[in-house]
Amino acid sequence: MSLESDIAILRNVPLFEGLASDQLRLLAFGAERRRLAAGEIVFRQDAQADAGFVVASGTVALARQGGNQQKLVGVYGPGTLLGELALITATTRPANAKAETDCELLRITRSLFRRMLEEYPEYAAGLHERLKIQFAEMTRQILALEERFSG
């Protein structure tokens, strides 16, 4: 795949909404392309996370391990960003990720994403506002559930 096709893929990722072509080019140029065969592990639950992965082609399955059982979280295809939180802060992986089919991924490191935020402060300000709104909505939803769980 070419740099232009990588830019086209990144353009459809919601977190990168609003980035101009030159900004997407910087992100695509700095991203590491990984090819995985079906069944290969992308990352393991509880591992330290320092990057996000954009699915360029194929599908990746996420599953949470609980005791001796795995529960499928979902199967994700092209344009999906896995590990979004790892781009912003140090965290651990909440689930196992495995290539369900042969796939190609774009690995975007936290340092590359931080460079984007530093070089394009207007994007950083817009991202801050979006995250603030999402956090407020999540808090509202949690509070709405509170009475179901209080006894």
GROMACS .gro file of N, CA, C and O in nm, residues 22-139:
model
  472
   22ASP      N    1  -0.199   1.753   0.483
   22ASP     CA    2  -0.058   1.753   0.522
   22ASP      C    3  -0.039   1.695   0.662
   22ASP      O    4   0.062   1.631   0.691
   23GLN      N    5  -0.138   1.714   0.750
   23GLN     CA    6  -0.132   1.657   0.884
   23GLN      C    7  -0.147   1.505   0.878
   23GLN      O    8  -0.076   1.432   0.946
   24LEU      N    9  -0.240   1.459   0.795
   24LEU     CA   10  -0.259   1.315   0.777
   24LEU      C   11  -0.135   1.253   0.714
   24LEU      O   12  -0.096   1.141   0.748
   25ARG      N   13  -0.070   1.327   0.625
   25ARG     CA   14   0.053   1.279   0.560
   25ARG      C   15   0.163   1.256   0.665
   25ARG      O   16   0.231   1.155   0.663
   26LEU      N   17   0.177   1.349   0.758
   26LEU     CA   18   0.275   1.335   0.866
   26LEU      C   19   0.246   1.210   0.948
   26LEU      O   20   0.336   1.131   0.978
   27LEU      N   21   0.120   1.190   0.981
   27LEU     CA   22   0.081   1.074   1.059
   27LEU      C   23   0.107   0.944   0.981
   27LEU      O   24   0.164   0.849   1.035
   28ALA      N   25   0.068   0.942   0.855
   28ALA     CA   26   0.087   0.823   0.772
   28ALA      C   27   0.236   0.793   0.751
   28ALA      O   28   0.278   0.677   0.756
   29PHE      N   29   0.315   0.898   0.730
   29PHE     CA   30   0.458   0.880   0.707
   29PHE      C   31   0.526   0.823   0.832
   29PHE      O   32   0.617   0.740   0.823
   30GLY      N   33   0.482   0.866   0.951
   30GLY     CA   34   0.543   0.821   1.075
   30GLY      C   35   0.491   0.689   1.126
   30GLY      O   36   0.550   0.627   1.215
   31ALA      N   37   0.379   0.643   1.070
   31ALA     CA   38   0.319   0.517   1.115
   31ALA      C   39   0.400   0.398   1.064
   31ALA      O   40   0.462   0.403   0.958
   32GLU      N   41   0.396   0.292   1.140
   32GLU     CA   42   0.463   0.167   1.102
   32GLU      C   43   0.357   0.072   1.048
   32GLU      O   44   0.257   0.047   1.112
   33ARG      N   45   0.380   0.019   0.929
   33ARG     CA   46   0.286  -0.076   0.869
   33ARG      C   47   0.322  -0.216   0.913
   33ARG      O   48   0.438  -0.255   0.909
   34ARG      N   49   0.221  -0.290   0.960
   34ARG     CA   50   0.243  -0.428   1.001
   34ARG      C   51   0.148  -0.519   0.925
   34ARG      O   52   0.029  -0.491   0.914
   35ARG      N   53   0.202  -0.630   0.877
   35ARG     CA   54   0.122  -0.733   0.810
   35ARG      C   55   0.116  -0.854   0.903
   35ARG      O   56   0.219  -0.899   0.951
   36LEU      N   57  -0.004  -0.902   0.928
   36LEU     CA   58  -0.021  -1.018   1.015
   36LEU      C   59  -0.103  -1.124   0.942
   36LEU      O   60  -0.196  -1.091   0.868
   37ALA      N   61  -0.067  -1.248   0.967
   37ALA     CA   62  -0.145  -1.359   0.913
   37ALA      C   63  -0.258  -1.389   1.011
   37ALA      O   64  -0.250  -1.358   1.130
   38ALA      N   65  -0.363  -1.451   0.960
   38ALA     CA   66  -0.476  -1.489   1.045
   38ALA      C   67  -0.423  -1.569   1.164
   38ALA      O   68  -0.338  -1.657   1.149
   39GLY      N   69  -0.470  -1.533   1.283
   39GLY     CA   70  -0.430  -1.604   1.404
   39GLY      C   71  -0.316  -1.539   1.480
   39GLY      O   72  -0.292  -1.571   1.596
   40GLU      N   73  -0.244  -1.445   1.418
   40GLU     CA   74  -0.133  -1.379   1.487
   40GLU      C   75  -0.188  -1.278   1.589
   40GLU      O   76  -0.292  -1.217   1.568
   41ILE      N   77  -0.112  -1.262   1.697
   41ILE     CA   78  -0.150  -1.172   1.806
   41ILE      C   79  -0.106  -1.029   1.773
   41ILE      O   80   0.008  -1.006   1.734
   42VAL      N   81  -0.199  -0.935   1.790
   42VAL     CA   82  -0.167  -0.793   1.773
   42VAL      C   83  -0.113  -0.741   1.906
   42VAL      O   84  -0.008  -0.679   1.911
   43PHE      N   85  -0.188  -0.766   2.014
   43PHE     CA   86  -0.143  -0.734   2.149
   43PHE      C   87  -0.218  -0.819   2.250
   43PHE      O   88  -0.321  -0.878   2.217
   44ARG      N   89  -0.163  -0.828   2.371
   44ARG     CA   90  -0.220  -0.910   2.477
   44ARG      C   91  -0.281  -0.824   2.588
   44ARG      O   92  -0.230  -0.717   2.618
   45GLN      N   93  -0.388  -0.875   2.645
   45GLN     CA   94  -0.454  -0.810   2.757
   45GLN      C   95  -0.353  -0.784   2.869
   45GLN      O   96  -0.267  -0.868   2.896
   46ASP      N   97  -0.365  -0.670   2.932
   46ASP     CA   98  -0.282  -0.625   3.044
   46ASP      C   99  -0.139  -0.584   3.006
   46ASP      O  100  -0.063  -0.541   3.092
   47ALA      N  101  -0.102  -0.594   2.878
   47ALA     CA  102   0.030  -0.549   2.834
   47ALA      C  103   0.034  -0.396   2.834
   47ALA      O  104  -0.069  -0.330   2.814
   48GLN      N  105   0.152  -0.340   2.856
   48GLN     CA  106   0.168  -0.195   2.847
   48GLN      C  107   0.138  -0.151   2.703
   48GLN      O  108   0.179  -0.217   2.608
   49ALA      N  109   0.067  -0.040   2.691
   49ALA     CA  110   0.027   0.009   2.559
   49ALA      C  111   0.096   0.140   2.530
   49ALA      O  112   0.084   0.236   2.606
   50ASP      N  113   0.168   0.146   2.419
   50ASP     CA  114   0.236   0.269   2.380
   50ASP      C  115   0.199   0.313   2.239
   50ASP      O  116   0.259   0.403   2.183
   51ALA      N  117   0.097   0.248   2.181
   51ALA     CA  118   0.059   0.279   2.043
   51ALA      C  119  -0.085   0.236   2.017
   51ALA      O  120  -0.139   0.151   2.087
   52GLY      N  121  -0.143   0.298   1.916
   52GLY     CA  122  -0.274   0.256   1.866
   52GLY      C  123  -0.253   0.189   1.731
   52GLY      O  124  -0.150   0.210   1.666
   53PHE      N  125  -0.349   0.109   1.691
   53PHE     CA  126  -0.342   0.037   1.564
   53PHE      C  127  -0.466   0.069   1.481
   53PHE      O  128  -0.578   0.049   1.527
   54VAL      N  129  -0.444   0.116   1.359
   54VAL     CA  130  -0.554   0.137   1.266
   54VAL      C  131  -0.558   0.018   1.173
   54VAL      O  132  -0.457  -0.018   1.111
   55VAL      N  133  -0.674  -0.045   1.163
   55VAL     CA  134  -0.690  -0.159   1.073
   55VAL      C  135  -0.699  -0.103   0.930
   55VAL      O  136  -0.790  -0.027   0.898
   56ALA      N  137  -0.601  -0.140   0.847
   56ALA     CA  138  -0.599  -0.095   0.709
   56ALA      C  139  -0.672  -0.195   0.618
   56ALA      O  140  -0.742  -0.156   0.525
   57SER      N  141  -0.656  -0.323   0.648
   57SER     CA  142  -0.729  -0.427   0.573
   57SER      C  143  -0.744  -0.549   0.663
   57SER      O  144  -0.666  -0.568   0.758
   58GLY      N  145  -0.843  -0.631   0.634
   58GLY     CA  146  -0.868  -0.750   0.714
   58GLY      C  147  -0.948  -0.718   0.838
   58GLY      O  148  -1.006  -0.609   0.851
   59THR      N  149  -0.952  -0.815   0.931
   59THR     CA  150  -1.028  -0.797   1.054
   59THR      C  151  -0.947  -0.843   1.175
   59THR      O  152  -0.866  -0.935   1.166
   60VAL      N  153  -0.971  -0.776   1.288
   60VAL     CA  154  -0.906  -0.807   1.415
   60VAL      C  155  -1.016  -0.832   1.518
   60VAL      O  156  -1.112  -0.755   1.527
   61ALA      N  157  -1.001  -0.941   1.596
   61ALA     CA  158  -1.096  -0.974   1.701
   61ALA      C  159  -1.039  -0.933   1.836
   61ALA      O  160  -0.922  -0.959   1.865
   62LEU      N  161  -1.121  -0.869   1.917
   62LEU     CA  162  -1.084  -0.835   2.054
   62LEU      C  163  -1.160  -0.928   2.147
   62LEU      O  164  -1.280  -0.948   2.130
   63ALA      N  165  -1.089  -0.983   2.246
   63ALA     CA  166  -1.152  -1.073   2.344
   63ALA      C  167  -1.092  -1.046   2.481
   63ALA      O  168  -0.970  -1.029   2.493
   64ARG      N  169  -1.178  -1.042   2.582
   64ARG     CA  170  -1.132  -1.023   2.720
   64ARG      C  171  -1.119  -1.159   2.787
   64ARG      O  172  -1.207  -1.243   2.775
   65GLN      N  173  -1.008  -1.176   2.856
   65GLN     CA  174  -0.983  -1.299   2.931
   65GLN      C  175  -1.034  -1.279   3.073
   65GLN      O  176  -1.003  -1.182   3.139
   66GLY      N  177  -1.115  -1.373   3.120
   66GLY     CA  178  -1.164  -1.372   3.257
   66GLY      C  179  -1.156  -1.513   3.312
   66GLY      O  180  -1.235  -1.599   3.272
   67GLY      N  181  -1.059  -1.539   3.397
   67GLY     CA  182  -1.039  -1.677   3.444
   67GLY      C  183  -0.994  -1.763   3.329
   67GLY      O  184  -0.900  -1.731   3.257
   68ASN      N  185  -1.065  -1.873   3.307
   68ASN     CA  186  -1.031  -1.965   3.197
   68ASN      C  187  -1.114  -1.938   3.072
   68ASN      O  188  -1.109  -2.017   2.979
   69GLN      N  189  -1.191  -1.832   3.072
   69GLN     CA  190  -1.280  -1.804   2.959
   69GLN      C  191  -1.242  -1.675   2.889
   69GLN      O  192  -1.195  -1.581   2.952
   70GLN      N  193  -1.264  -1.675   2.759
   70GLN     CA  194  -1.248  -1.553   2.681
   70GLN      C  195  -1.386  -1.510   2.633
   70GLN      O  196  -1.465  -1.593   2.588
   71LYS      N  197  -1.413  -1.381   2.643
   71LYS     CA  198  -1.540  -1.327   2.595
   71LYS      C  199  -1.510  -1.234   2.478
   71LYS      O  200  -1.433  -1.138   2.493
   72LEU      N  201  -1.569  -1.262   2.365
   72LEU     CA  202  -1.549  -1.180   2.246
   72LEU      C  203  -1.608  -1.041   2.270
   72LEU      O  204  -1.725  -1.027   2.308
   73VAL      N  205  -1.527  -0.939   2.250
   73VAL     CA  206  -1.571  -0.801   2.263
   73VAL      C  207  -1.626  -0.753   2.129
   73VAL      O  208  -1.727  -0.685   2.122
   74GLY      N  209  -1.558  -0.790   2.020
   74GLY     CA  210  -1.602  -0.750   1.888
   74GLY      C  211  -1.499  -0.783   1.782
   74GLY      O  212  -1.385  -0.819   1.814
   75VAL      N  213  -1.540  -0.771   1.658
   75VAL     CA  214  -1.452  -0.793   1.544
   75VAL      C  215  -1.452  -0.663   1.465
   75VAL      O  216  -1.558  -0.608   1.434
   76TYR      N  217  -1.332  -0.614   1.434
   76TYR     CA  218  -1.318  -0.481   1.377
   76TYR      C  219  -1.244  -0.485   1.245
   76TYR      O  220  -1.147  -0.558   1.230
   77GLY      N  221  -1.291  -0.403   1.152
   77GLY     CA  222  -1.234  -0.401   1.018
   77GLY      C  223  -1.170  -0.269   0.982
   77GLY      O  224  -1.143  -0.185   1.069
   78PRO      N  225  -1.148  -0.248   0.853
   78PRO     CA  226  -1.077  -0.130   0.804
   78PRO      C  227  -1.133   0.002   0.858
   78PRO      O  228  -1.255   0.020   0.866
   79GLY      N  229  -1.039   0.089   0.896
   79GLY     CA  230  -1.077   0.220   0.947
   79GLY      C  231  -1.096   0.226   1.097
   79GLY      O  232  -1.114   0.333   1.154
   80THR      N  233  -1.086   0.111   1.164
   80THR     CA  234  -1.102   0.107   1.309
   80THR      C  235  -0.970   0.137   1.377
   80THR      O  236  -0.866   0.084   1.338
   81LEU      N  237  -0.975   0.221   1.480
   81LEU     CA  238  -0.858   0.250   1.562
   81LEU      C  239  -0.869   0.168   1.691
   81LEU      O  240  -0.963   0.185   1.767
   82LEU      N  241  -0.774   0.079   1.711
   82LEU     CA  242  -0.769  -0.003   1.832
   82LEU      C  243  -0.665   0.058   1.926
   82LEU      O  244  -0.554   0.088   1.884
   83GLY      N  245  -0.700   0.076   2.051
   83GLY     CA  246  -0.605   0.130   2.148
   83GLY      C  247  -0.596   0.281   2.145
   83GLY      O  248  -0.489   0.338   2.170
   84GLU      N  249  -0.705   0.347   2.119
   84GLU     CA  250  -0.710   0.493   2.110
   84GLU      C  251  -0.652   0.559   2.236
   84GLU      O  252  -0.575   0.654   2.227
   85LEU      N  253  -0.686   0.507   2.353
   85LEU     CA  254  -0.639   0.567   2.478
   85LEU      C  255  -0.487   0.566   2.489
   85LEU      O  256  -0.427   0.658   2.545
   86ALA      N  257  -0.423   0.465   2.431
   86ALA     CA  258  -0.276   0.454   2.436
   86ALA      C  259  -0.208   0.568   2.362
   86ALA      O  260  -0.091   0.598   2.388
   87LEU      N  261  -0.278   0.635   2.272
   87LEU     CA  262  -0.221   0.749   2.202
   87LEU      C  263  -0.211   0.871   2.292
   87LEU      O  264  -0.131   0.961   2.269
   88ILE      N  265  -0.292   0.872   2.397
   88ILE     CA  266  -0.303   0.989   2.483
   88ILE      C  267  -0.230   0.973   2.615
   88ILE      O  268  -0.171   1.066   2.667
   89THR      N  269  -0.233   0.851   2.671
   89THR     CA  270  -0.174   0.831   2.804
   89THR      C  271  -0.119   0.690   2.819
   89THR      O  272  -0.158   0.600   2.744
   90ALA      N  273  -0.032   0.673   2.917
   90ALA     CA  274   0.020   0.539   2.948
   90ALA      C  275  -0.094   0.457   3.005
   90ALA      O  276  -0.167   0.502   3.093
   91THR      N  277  -0.112   0.338   2.953
   91THR     CA  278  -0.221   0.252   2.994
   91THR      C  279  -0.184   0.106   2.964
   91THR      O  280  -0.078   0.079   2.910
   92THR      N  281  -0.272   0.015   3.000
   92THR     CA  282  -0.255  -0.125   2.964
   92THR      C  283  -0.367  -0.166   2.871
   92THR      O  284  -0.473  -0.101   2.866
   93ARG      N  285  -0.345  -0.272   2.799
   93ARG     CA  286  -0.446  -0.322   2.704
   93ARG      C  287  -0.562  -0.387   2.779
   93ARG      O  288  -0.539  -0.473   2.864
   94PRO      N  289  -0.686  -0.349   2.749
   94PRO     CA  290  -0.801  -0.405   2.820
   94PRO      C  291  -0.844  -0.542   2.767
   94PRO      O  292  -0.929  -0.608   2.826
   95ALA      N  293  -0.788  -0.584   2.654
   95ALA     CA  294  -0.829  -0.710   2.591
   95ALA      C  295  -0.716  -0.765   2.506
   95ALA      O  296  -0.617  -0.696   2.479
   96ASN      N  297  -0.732  -0.889   2.463
   96ASN     CA  298  -0.641  -0.949   2.365
   96ASN      C  299  -0.690  -0.910   2.226
   96ASN      O  300  -0.811  -0.904   2.202
   97ALA      N  301  -0.598  -0.885   2.135
   97ALA     CA  302  -0.632  -0.857   1.996
   97ALA      C  303  -0.560  -0.957   1.908
   97ALA      O  304  -0.439  -0.976   1.921
   98LYS      N  305  -0.636  -1.022   1.820
   98LYS     CA  306  -0.579  -1.123   1.732
   98LYS      C  307  -0.631  -1.101   1.591
   98LYS      O  308  -0.749  -1.071   1.571
   99ALA      N  309  -0.543  -1.117   1.493
   99ALA     CA  310  -0.584  -1.106   1.354
   99ALA      C  311  -0.681  -1.220   1.324
   99ALA      O  312  -0.647  -1.336   1.340
  100GLU      N  313  -0.802  -1.184   1.286
  100GLU     CA  314  -0.902  -1.285   1.251
  100GLU      C  315  -0.880  -1.334   1.108
  100GLU      O  316  -0.905  -1.449   1.076
  101THR      N  317  -0.834  -1.243   1.024
  101THR     CA  318  -0.798  -1.275   0.886
  101THR      C  319  -0.658  -1.218   0.863
  101THR      O  320  -0.606  -1.146   0.948
  102ASP      N  321  -0.600  -1.249   0.749
  102ASP     CA  322  -0.476  -1.178   0.713
  102ASP      C  323  -0.510  -1.030   0.715
  102ASP      O  324  -0.618  -0.990   0.667
  103CYS      N  325  -0.423  -0.950   0.773
  103CYS     CA  326  -0.456  -0.807   0.781
  103CYS      C  327  -0.332  -0.721   0.777
  103CYS      O  328  -0.219  -0.769   0.795
  104GLU      N  329  -0.355  -0.594   0.752
  104GLU     CA  330  -0.251  -0.493   0.757
  104GLU      C  331  -0.297  -0.388   0.856
  104GLU      O  332  -0.413  -0.347   0.856
  105LEU      N  333  -0.202  -0.346   0.941
  105LEU     CA  334  -0.232  -0.248   1.044
  105LEU      C  335  -0.133  -0.132   1.033
  105LEU      O  336  -0.018  -0.152   0.992
  106LEU      N  337  -0.177  -0.014   1.071
  106LEU     CA  338  -0.089   0.101   1.083
  106LEU      C  339  -0.070   0.123   1.233
  106LEU      O  340  -0.166   0.148   1.305
  107ARG      N  341   0.054   0.111   1.279
  107ARG     CA  342   0.085   0.131   1.421
  107ARG      C  343   0.129   0.276   1.439
  107ARG      O  344   0.227   0.321   1.379
  108ILE      N  345   0.054   0.347   1.522
  108ILE     CA  346   0.082   0.488   1.550
  108ILE      C  347   0.126   0.498   1.696
  108ILE      O  348   0.047   0.466   1.786
  109THR      N  349   0.248   0.540   1.718
  109THR     CA  350   0.300   0.547   1.855
  109THR      C  351   0.247   0.671   1.927
  109THR      O  352   0.209   0.770   1.863
  110ARG      N  353   0.251   0.665   2.058
  110ARG     CA  354   0.211   0.780   2.139
  110ARG      C  355   0.301   0.899   2.109
  110ARG      O  356   0.255   1.012   2.098
  111SER      N  357   0.431   0.874   2.091
  111SER     CA  358   0.522   0.986   2.064
  111SER      C  359   0.490   1.053   1.930
  111SER      O  360   0.497   1.176   1.919
  112LEU      N  361   0.452   0.976   1.829
  112LEU     CA  362   0.411   1.034   1.700
  112LEU      C  363   0.285   1.117   1.717
  112LEU      O  364   0.275   1.229   1.666
  113PHE      N  365   0.189   1.064   1.792
  113PHE     CA  366   0.063   1.137   1.812
  113PHE      C  367   0.089   1.265   1.891
  113PHE      O  368   0.033   1.371   1.859
  114ARG      N  369   0.174   1.258   1.992
  114ARG     CA  370   0.208   1.379   2.069
  114ARG      C  371   0.275   1.483   1.981
  114ARG      O  372   0.253   1.603   1.997
  115ARG      N  373   0.358   1.437   1.891
  115ARG     CA  374   0.422   1.529   1.797
  115ARG      C  375   0.316   1.602   1.715
  115ARG      O  376   0.325   1.723   1.691
  116MET      N  377   0.212   1.528   1.672
  116MET     CA  378   0.100   1.588   1.598
  116MET      C  379   0.034   1.697   1.682
  116MET      O  380   0.004   1.806   1.634
  117LEU      N  381   0.010   1.666   1.809
  117LEU     CA  382  -0.057   1.762   1.898
  117LEU      C  383   0.029   1.886   1.919
  117LEU      O  384  -0.024   1.998   1.924
  118GLU      N  385   0.160   1.867   1.928
  118GLU     CA  386   0.251   1.981   1.948
  118GLU      C  387   0.262   2.067   1.822
  118GLU      O  388   0.265   2.189   1.830
  119GLU      N  389   0.270   2.002   1.707
  119GLU     CA  390   0.287   2.077   1.583
  119GLU      C  391   0.159   2.142   1.533
  119GLU      O  392   0.163   2.237   1.455
  120TYR      N  393   0.045   2.089   1.577
  120TYR     CA  394  -0.084   2.141   1.533
  120TYR      C  395  -0.173   2.167   1.655
  120TYR      O  396  -0.265   2.092   1.684
  121PRO      N  397  -0.144   2.277   1.727
  121PRO     CA  398  -0.218   2.306   1.850
  121PRO      C  399  -0.369   2.327   1.828
  121PRO      O  400  -0.448   2.300   1.918
  122GLU      N  401  -0.408   2.369   1.709
  122GLU     CA  402  -0.552   2.386   1.682
  122GLU      C  403  -0.622   2.249   1.682
  122GLU      O  404  -0.735   2.236   1.728
  123TYR      N  405  -0.554   2.148   1.632
  123TYR     CA  406  -0.608   2.012   1.637
  123TYR      C  407  -0.615   1.964   1.782
  123TYR      O  408  -0.713   1.905   1.826
  124ALA      N  409  -0.510   1.992   1.860
  124ALA     CA  410  -0.507   1.954   2.001
  124ALA      C  411  -0.623   2.018   2.077
  124ALA      O  412  -0.689   1.952   2.158
  125ALA      N  413  -0.650   2.145   2.050
  125ALA     CA  414  -0.761   2.214   2.117
  125ALA      C  415  -0.895   2.151   2.079
  125ALA      O  416  -0.982   2.131   2.165
  126GLY      N  417  -0.913   2.119   1.953
  126GLY     CA  418  -1.037   2.055   1.908
  126GLY      C  419  -1.054   1.917   1.968
  126GLY      O  420  -1.164   1.877   2.008
  127LEU      N  421  -0.944   1.842   1.976
  127LEU     CA  422  -0.947   1.708   2.036
  127LEU      C  423  -0.983   1.719   2.185
  127LEU      O  424  -1.064   1.641   2.235
  128HIS      N  425  -0.924   1.816   2.252
  128HIS     CA  426  -0.954   1.838   2.394
  128HIS      C  427  -1.104   1.862   2.413
  128HIS      O  428  -1.166   1.804   2.503
  129GLU      N  429  -1.161   1.943   2.328
  129GLU     CA  430  -1.305   1.973   2.338
  129GLU      C  431  -1.389   1.848   2.313
  129GLU      O  432  -1.485   1.821   2.386
  130ARG      N  433  -1.354   1.770   2.211
  130ARG     CA  434  -1.429   1.646   2.182
  130ARG      C  435  -1.421   1.547   2.298
  130ARG      O  436  -1.520   1.486   2.336
  131LEU      N  437  -1.300   1.532   2.355
  131LEU     CA  438  -1.284   1.439   2.467
  131LEU      C  439  -1.361   1.487   2.590
  131LEU      O  440  -1.419   1.406   2.663
  132LYS      N  441  -1.364   1.616   2.611
  132LYS     CA  442  -1.439   1.672   2.723
  132LYS      C  443  -1.588   1.641   2.709
  132LYS      O  444  -1.654   1.599   2.805
  133ILE      N  445  -1.641   1.657   2.590
  133ILE     CA  446  -1.782   1.628   2.564
  133ILE      C  447  -1.810   1.480   2.582
  133ILE      O  448  -1.910   1.440   2.644
  134GLN      N  449  -1.722   1.394   2.530
  134GLN     CA  450  -1.741   1.249   2.545
  134GLN      C  451  -1.735   1.207   2.691
  134GLN      O  452  -1.815   1.124   2.735
  135PHE      N  453  -1.644   1.264   2.766
  135PHE     CA  454  -1.632   1.232   2.908
  135PHE      C  455  -1.758   1.276   2.984
  135PHE      O  456  -1.809   1.203   3.069
  136ALA      N  457  -1.809   1.394   2.953
  136ALA     CA  458  -1.931   1.443   3.018
  136ALA      C  459  -2.049   1.352   2.987
  136ALA      O  460  -2.129   1.320   3.076
  137GLU      N  461  -2.058   1.305   2.864
  137GLU     CA  462  -2.167   1.215   2.825
  137GLU      C  463  -2.153   1.079   2.896
  137GLU      O  464  -2.252   1.022   2.944
  138MET      N  465  -2.031   1.029   2.904
  138MET     CA  466  -2.008   0.902   2.973
  138MET      C  467  -2.045   0.916   3.121
  138MET      O  468  -2.110   0.828   3.179
  139THR      N  469  -2.007   1.026   3.182
  139THR     CA  470  -2.041   1.051   3.322
  139THR      C  471  -2.192   1.056   3.340
  139THR      O  472  -2.247   0.999   3.436
   0.00000   0.00000   0.00000
